[in-house]
Amino acid sequence: MTAQIIVVTSGKGGVGKTTTSASLATGLAMAGKKVAVIDFDVGLRNLDLIMGCERRVVYDFVNVVHGEATLKQALIKDKRHDNLFVLAASQTRDKDALTQEGVEKVLEGLSEDGFDYVVCDSPAGIEKGAHLAMYFADQAVVVVNPEVSSVRDSDRILGLLASKTRRAERGDGAITQHLLLTRYNPTRVAAQEMLSVKDVEEILGISVIGVIPESENVLAASNAGVPVILDDNSIAGQAYGDTVARILGEERPLRFTEVTKKGFFQRVFGS
Amino acid sequence: MNAKMETSDACDLRFGQVGIACVRVRRPDAAALCDELERRVRSAPQLFSRAAVVLDLSHLLDLPDDGTVDALLEAVRSAGMLPVGLAYGTSETEALATRMGLPLIAKFRAAYEPEHGSVAPPAAAEPVRPAPAASAPAQIAPPAPPALGAQHHEGAVRSGQQVYARDRDLIVTGAIANGAEVIADGNIHVYGSLRGRAMAGAQGDEKVRIYVSDFRAELVAIAGHYRVFEQIPKELEGHPVQCWLDGEKLMIARL
């Protein structure tokens, strides 16, 4: 059984790729899978911060690609889950430090080590880093915000996923594409300041695998170095939980996409 | 199949596609033709000077006599182009071409005139290939012109992608996103939303049309005449429409 490679990508920056990668990897690990999450954003490394392991990075992805360290040395075991590992990016190099052969070697190594899932956190843009992050993928989670520029960039990425990946080049069948809508604010959608789930699905022609509501808990969790999926009290965390379950094949209804009317007690006592 | 064995042959005989300009004669007036073509050559010498052209006489009501055709060919030559054959026509045109010592271009050969009930049906699906030397006498006729049909594109055309149908129509069954482009030398049919650009008649054919089932285009163009939509008219947005050329004007109307 080879590892399923999932790329988390978007085209546009700042839409929540790294937040999603961290929560997706953690969610898959909580479901009992052996998971590695790789930061492809060489030069602007962030994933280690969100995962809360930034002070334990000794060797990184670039070291492994260049044969300066073994996979075992570079994989950082998550402090909360034994079956979750982080491969950090190098902050002092740039994207040209990655090579297609090197990335392939790392992914094969992880597959041989018995990993079930490898989550690739893509950098923004469509240049080398993003290309290498998606090239070997079996599945893609395309993160999109409910606004027009993000939707257009995602459309471009969906096109690249269908043509510029190993599966496409070999004709091995299409990559499974998941659309994840993040930073969704039902109140602003109702006020027509944001695109609705339906709008985005219509423009991109595929349906969403999850909708993550805008929530202040996300920022707090990021700053604390705890993937937001571990915060059971936040609706964003619960929505990520639903999303991971759907990626694993479970059917769950969408939540947090409607404006919630405050109940009597909430109005009296505050929320 | 045994392509390697044939390397010792003196030549390969292949049917390939090469671009060639076609001079469609509207009236048998050699002087006017010369003037018009000279103007074209002057405006784009690198494109038209010494360009090989074929003469299309099929738009004339009657086939001109040999003297007139000679004059027309001479007019093309004196304008700076090189007539290499006749194109498109009936068996009379073929006879004329024989008398002129010019080929009738195979692609347009008059093999399927309606009055010729006995001719072979077009081998539409057959790829064009050289007829074997030992072919039956009944097949002396040139290979059938390839029925180009349409190019089909299944599914969406994503932002940044470009689809081009050369020498034929284009049919797209999905949506064309903002920033995506579909181009055809023939007509364009879109059975999804058109949010990007559609350009039909890319080689200058002004008779082609664009059909869209859900119109939200950034730009539509036919034979170089285009319209951009900063604001899509309310009566067109989201409706099925067709676009065509009325003279120089690009028309768009609901279906």
Short mmCIF file of N, CA and C in Angstrom, two decimals, chain A residues 152-160 162-163 177 202-206, chain B residues 156-161 175-180 193 195 214 216 218:
data_model
loop_
_atom_site.label_atom_id
_atom_site.label_comp_id
_atom_site.label_asym_id
_atom_site.label_seq_id
_atom_site.Cartn_x
_atom_site.Cartn_y
_atom_site.Cartn_z
N ARG A 152 -10.78 33.08 -8.84
CA ARG A 152 -10.14 33.00 -10.15
C ARG A 152 -8.80 32.25 -10.06
N ASP A 153 -8.01 32.55 -9.02
CA ASP A 153 -6.72 31.87 -8.88
C ASP A 153 -6.93 30.37 -8.67
N SER A 154 -7.97 30.02 -7.93
CA SER A 154 -8.25 28.60 -7.72
C SER A 154 -8.63 27.92 -9.02
N ASP A 155 -9.33 28.66 -9.87
CA ASP A 155 -9.71 28.11 -11.16
C ASP A 155 -8.46 27.77 -11.97
N ARG A 156 -7.51 28.70 -11.92
CA ARG A 156 -6.23 28.46 -12.61
C ARG A 156 -5.56 27.20 -12.06
N ILE A 157 -5.56 27.09 -10.73
CA ILE A 157 -4.92 25.93 -10.09
C ILE A 157 -5.64 24.64 -10.49
N LEU A 158 -6.96 24.67 -10.53
CA LEU A 158 -7.70 23.46 -10.94
C LEU A 158 -7.30 23.05 -12.35
N GLY A 159 -7.07 24.03 -13.21
CA GLY A 159 -6.61 23.74 -14.56
C GLY A 159 -5.23 23.10 -14.56
N LEU A 160 -4.33 23.62 -13.72
CA LEU A 160 -2.98 23.07 -13.65
C LEU A 160 -3.01 21.65 -13.08
N ALA A 162 -5.22 19.52 -13.46
CA ALA A 162 -5.73 18.59 -14.47
C ALA A 162 -4.73 18.38 -15.60
N SER A 163 -3.65 19.18 -15.64
CA SER A 163 -2.73 19.03 -16.77
C SER A 163 -1.27 18.89 -16.38
N GLN A 177 -10.09 16.08 -6.85
CA GLN A 177 -10.05 17.49 -6.47
C GLN A 177 -11.10 17.80 -5.41
N GLU A 202 -20.70 27.22 -8.37
CA GLU A 202 -21.16 27.44 -9.73
C GLU A 202 -20.03 27.93 -10.63
N ILE A 203 -19.24 28.87 -10.11
CA ILE A 203 -18.15 29.44 -10.93
C ILE A 203 -17.10 28.37 -11.21
N LEU A 204 -16.75 27.59 -10.19
CA LEU A 204 -15.66 26.63 -10.36
C LEU A 204 -16.14 25.29 -10.90
N GLY A 205 -17.43 25.07 -10.86
CA GLY A 205 -17.96 23.84 -11.44
C GLY A 205 -17.68 22.58 -10.64
N ILE A 206 -17.25 22.71 -9.39
CA ILE A 206 -17.15 21.53 -8.52
C ILE A 206 -17.74 21.87 -7.15
N ALA B 156 -14.69 21.62 -18.30
CA ALA B 156 -14.43 23.04 -18.15
C ALA B 156 -13.13 23.45 -18.81
N VAL B 157 -13.06 24.72 -19.24
CA VAL B 157 -11.80 25.33 -19.64
C VAL B 157 -11.46 26.29 -18.50
N ARG B 158 -10.37 25.98 -17.81
CA ARG B 158 -10.02 26.74 -16.60
C ARG B 158 -9.27 28.02 -16.94
N SER B 159 -9.30 28.94 -15.98
CA SER B 159 -8.60 30.21 -16.11
C SER B 159 -7.15 29.96 -16.53
N GLY B 160 -6.70 30.69 -17.55
CA GLY B 160 -5.32 30.53 -18.00
C GLY B 160 -5.15 29.48 -19.08
N GLN B 161 -6.18 28.68 -19.33
CA GLN B 161 -6.08 27.67 -20.38
C GLN B 161 -6.57 28.25 -21.71
N ALA B 175 -17.94 24.86 -18.66
CA ALA B 175 -17.86 26.31 -18.53
C ALA B 175 -16.48 26.80 -18.98
N ILE B 176 -16.44 28.02 -19.46
CA ILE B 176 -15.18 28.67 -19.81
C ILE B 176 -14.98 29.78 -18.79
N ALA B 177 -13.97 29.63 -17.96
CA ALA B 177 -13.79 30.51 -16.81
C ALA B 177 -13.27 31.87 -17.21
N ASN B 178 -13.36 32.83 -16.29
CA ASN B 178 -12.72 34.13 -16.47
C ASN B 178 -11.24 33.90 -16.74
N GLY B 179 -10.73 34.58 -17.73
CA GLY B 179 -9.30 34.43 -18.01
C GLY B 179 -8.98 33.21 -18.85
N ALA B 180 -9.98 32.45 -19.28
CA ALA B 180 -9.74 31.34 -20.21
C ALA B 180 -10.12 31.79 -21.61
N SER B 193 -21.33 27.90 -19.06
CA SER B 193 -21.21 29.35 -18.94
C SER B 193 -19.98 29.81 -19.72
N ARG B 195 -17.61 32.63 -19.38
CA ARG B 195 -17.18 33.77 -18.55
C ARG B 195 -15.89 34.36 -19.08
N ASP B 214 -25.02 30.03 -21.73
CA ASP B 214 -25.12 30.88 -20.54
C ASP B 214 -24.08 31.99 -20.72
N ARG B 216 -21.88 35.12 -20.13
CA ARG B 216 -21.29 36.04 -19.15
C ARG B 216 -19.90 36.43 -19.63
N GLU B 218 -16.30 37.84 -21.16
CA GLU B 218 -15.44 39.02 -21.07
C GLU B 218 -15.32 39.65 -22.46
#
